Amino acid sequence: MDTRRKILTSTAALALGLARPLALVTGHFDVLRAEHARELESIRRRTGAATLMVAVLPLPGELLNQRARAELVAAMRMVDYVVTADGADLDPLIAALAPSSVARLEEADARRTRQLVEHVHRRQIR
């Protein structure tokens, strides 16, 4: 299966008859790590979501562009659909989709990226 087919525009996501309950997860996913997979699986299980949708958000200073990050997230088996959104589109998208739960991972993503950078810097000093 070409997992890029799981990537939808906001308009297509709204037109799609999504199985409920719907869990929506937002984040940057700039460096996709095993922690992301564990967290997404946990959210799906904890919420009992029939559909898990991820909104990949823009990030200043990103390592990978937004489309590339969306493709990586779409390749994860626990993710049903991915949308890309900017900050202005996100709140209206959440309101229109009316998910049963929303998990915002932007702060966790920033923390994970800082930890990775610190880890790399420590290894370079040795």
mmCIF file of N, CA and C in Angstrom, residues 45-90:
data_model
loop_
_atom_site.group_PDB
_atom_site.id
_atom_site.type_symbol
_atom_site.label_atom_id
_atom_site.label_comp_id
_atom_site.label_asym_id
_atom_site.label_seq_id
_atom_site.Cartn_x
_atom_site.Cartn_y
_atom_site.Cartn_z
ATOM 1 N N ARG A 45 -5.074 3.468 21.781
ATOM 2 C CA ARG A 45 -5.594 2.473 22.725
ATOM 3 C C ARG A 45 -6.386 3.145 23.851
ATOM 4 N N ARG A 46 -5.812 4.197 24.423
ATOM 5 C CA ARG A 46 -6.425 4.895 25.563
ATOM 6 C C ARG A 46 -7.762 5.533 25.197
ATOM 7 N N THR A 47 -7.877 6.065 23.982
ATOM 8 C CA THR A 47 -9.096 6.751 23.577
ATOM 9 C C THR A 47 -10.116 5.814 22.938
ATOM 10 N N GLY A 48 -9.687 4.596 22.609
ATOM 11 C CA GLY A 48 -10.583 3.671 21.920
ATOM 12 C C GLY A 48 -10.943 4.160 20.530
ATOM 13 N N ALA A 49 -10.044 4.925 19.912
ATOM 14 C CA ALA A 49 -10.314 5.535 18.614
ATOM 15 C C ALA A 49 -10.471 4.496 17.514
ATOM 16 N N ALA A 50 -11.542 4.629 16.762
ATOM 17 C CA ALA A 50 -11.714 3.839 15.544
ATOM 18 C C ALA A 50 -10.864 4.438 14.433
ATOM 19 N N THR A 51 -10.640 5.757 14.518
ATOM 20 C CA THR A 51 -9.809 6.471 13.545
ATOM 21 C C THR A 51 -8.817 7.351 14.297
ATOM 22 N N LEU A 52 -7.552 7.230 13.925
ATOM 23 C CA LEU A 52 -6.507 8.097 14.475
ATOM 24 C C LEU A 52 -5.990 8.962 13.338
ATOM 25 N N MET A 53 -6.205 10.265 13.461
ATOM 26 C CA MET A 53 -5.745 11.224 12.459
ATOM 27 C C MET A 53 -4.665 12.088 13.093
ATOM 28 N N VAL A 54 -3.620 12.354 12.325
ATOM 29 C CA VAL A 54 -2.524 13.193 12.792
ATOM 30 C C VAL A 54 -2.456 14.438 11.927
ATOM 31 N N ALA A 55 -2.376 15.593 12.558
ATOM 32 C CA ALA A 55 -2.161 16.865 11.864
ATOM 33 C C ALA A 55 -0.697 17.249 12.041
ATOM 34 N N VAL A 56 0.032 17.281 10.946
ATOM 35 C CA VAL A 56 1.445 17.665 10.964
ATOM 36 C C VAL A 56 1.511 19.166 10.725
ATOM 37 N N LEU A 57 2.129 19.855 11.659
ATOM 38 C CA LEU A 57 2.161 21.322 11.652
ATOM 39 C C LEU A 57 3.499 21.848 11.144
ATOM 40 N N PRO A 58 3.503 23.064 10.606
ATOM 41 C CA PRO A 58 4.770 23.662 10.166
ATOM 42 C C PRO A 58 5.664 23.948 11.361
ATOM 43 N N LEU A 59 6.951 24.039 11.091
ATOM 44 C CA LEU A 59 7.919 24.276 12.160
ATOM 45 C C LEU A 59 9.061 25.131 11.635
ATOM 46 N N PRO A 60 9.247 26.331 12.175
ATOM 47 C CA PRO A 60 10.395 27.149 11.762
ATOM 48 C C PRO A 60 11.694 26.395 12.051
ATOM 49 N N GLY A 61 12.605 26.406 11.121
ATOM 50 C CA GLY A 61 13.891 25.740 11.315
ATOM 51 C C GLY A 61 13.807 24.224 11.217
ATOM 52 N N GLU A 62 12.784 23.736 10.565
ATOM 53 C CA GLU A 62 12.571 22.288 10.444
ATOM 54 C C GLU A 62 13.747 21.604 9.757
ATOM 55 N N LEU A 63 13.960 20.343 10.112
ATOM 56 C CA LEU A 63 14.964 19.537 9.434
ATOM 57 C C LEU A 63 14.383 18.961 8.146
ATOM 58 N N LEU A 64 13.138 18.500 8.215
ATOM 59 C CA LEU A 64 12.437 17.963 7.054
ATOM 60 C C LEU A 64 11.248 18.853 6.750
ATOM 61 N N ASN A 65 10.923 19.000 5.463
ATOM 62 C CA ASN A 65 9.765 19.829 5.146
ATOM 63 C C ASN A 65 8.479 19.134 5.603
ATOM 64 N N GLN A 66 7.417 19.889 5.640
ATOM 65 C CA GLN A 66 6.148 19.403 6.192
ATOM 66 C C GLN A 66 5.630 18.179 5.435
ATOM 67 N N ARG A 67 5.747 18.161 4.137
ATOM 68 C CA ARG A 67 5.279 17.020 3.339
ATOM 69 C C ARG A 67 6.077 15.758 3.685
ATOM 70 N N ALA A 68 7.382 15.876 3.808
ATOM 71 C CA ALA A 68 8.212 14.721 4.148
ATOM 72 C C ALA A 68 7.833 14.173 5.523
ATOM 73 N N ARG A 69 7.588 15.077 6.471
ATOM 74 C CA ARG A 69 7.190 14.642 7.810
ATOM 75 C C ARG A 69 5.823 13.963 7.770
ATOM 76 N N ALA A 70 4.926 14.476 6.943
ATOM 77 C CA ALA A 70 3.606 13.852 6.795
ATOM 78 C C ALA A 70 3.744 12.448 6.218
ATOM 79 N N GLU A 71 4.638 12.255 5.274
ATOM 80 C CA GLU A 71 4.854 10.932 4.680
ATOM 81 C C GLU A 71 5.405 9.948 5.706
ATOM 82 N N LEU A 72 6.305 10.406 6.563
ATOM 83 C CA LEU A 72 6.846 9.534 7.608
ATOM 84 C C LEU A 72 5.751 9.108 8.580
ATOM 85 N N VAL A 73 4.929 10.067 9.001
ATOM 86 C CA VAL A 73 3.853 9.754 9.940
ATOM 87 C C VAL A 73 2.830 8.829 9.293
ATOM 88 N N ALA A 74 2.532 9.054 8.011
ATOM 89 C CA ALA A 74 1.554 8.215 7.307
ATOM 90 C C ALA A 74 2.027 6.767 7.207
ATOM 91 N N ALA A 75 3.325 6.548 7.238
ATOM 92 C CA ALA A 75 3.856 5.190 7.146
ATOM 93 C C ALA A 75 3.671 4.382 8.431
ATOM 94 N N MET A 76 3.250 5.040 9.498
ATOM 95 C CA MET A 76 3.071 4.335 10.766
ATOM 96 C C MET A 76 1.726 3.591 10.753
ATOM 97 N N ARG A 77 1.741 2.330 11.133
ATOM 98 C CA ARG A 77 0.552 1.487 11.001
ATOM 99 C C ARG A 77 -0.622 1.919 11.865
ATOM 100 N N MET A 78 -0.362 2.568 13.003
ATOM 101 C CA MET A 78 -1.472 2.954 13.883
ATOM 102 C C MET A 78 -2.161 4.227 13.422
ATOM 103 N N VAL A 79 -1.598 4.905 12.441
ATOM 104 C CA VAL A 79 -2.156 6.159 11.929
ATOM 105 C C VAL A 79 -3.026 5.856 10.717
ATOM 106 N N ASP A 80 -4.275 6.323 10.778
ATOM 107 C CA ASP A 80 -5.193 6.099 9.655
ATOM 108 C C ASP A 80 -5.086 7.189 8.595
ATOM 109 N N TYR A 81 -4.992 8.446 9.039
ATOM 110 C CA TYR A 81 -4.933 9.576 8.114
ATOM 111 C C TYR A 81 -4.022 10.652 8.661
ATOM 112 N N VAL A 82 -3.458 11.433 7.739
ATOM 113 C CA VAL A 82 -2.596 12.556 8.080
ATOM 114 C C VAL A 82 -3.073 13.768 7.291
ATOM 115 N N VAL A 83 -3.125 14.898 7.951
ATOM 116 C CA VAL A 83 -3.378 16.167 7.268
ATOM 117 C C VAL A 83 -2.240 17.109 7.612
ATOM 118 N N THR A 84 -1.940 18.010 6.689
ATOM 119 C CA THR A 84 -0.993 19.068 7.003
ATOM 120 C C THR A 84 -1.813 20.332 7.211
ATOM 121 N N ALA A 85 -1.433 21.083 8.196
ATOM 122 C CA ALA A 85 -2.187 22.297 8.530
ATOM 123 C C ALA A 85 -1.218 23.353 9.011
ATOM 124 N N ASP A 86 -1.601 24.595 8.833
ATOM 125 C CA ASP A 86 -0.821 25.659 9.455
ATOM 126 C C ASP A 86 -1.563 26.100 10.709
ATOM 127 N N GLY A 87 -0.954 26.967 11.465
ATOM 128 C CA GLY A 87 -1.541 27.385 12.735
ATOM 129 C C GLY A 87 -2.939 27.964 12.594
ATOM 130 N N ALA A 88 -3.181 28.719 11.523
ATOM 131 C CA ALA A 88 -4.491 29.354 11.330
ATOM 132 C C ALA A 88 -5.565 28.340 10.948
ATOM 133 N N ASP A 89 -5.172 27.276 10.281
ATOM 134 C CA ASP A 89 -6.140 26.261 9.833
ATOM 135 C C ASP A 89 -6.499 25.261 10.920
ATOM 136 N N LEU A 90 -5.662 25.140 11.931
ATOM 137 C CA LEU A 90 -5.815 24.047 12.881
ATOM 138 C C LEU A 90 -7.096 24.136 13.720
#
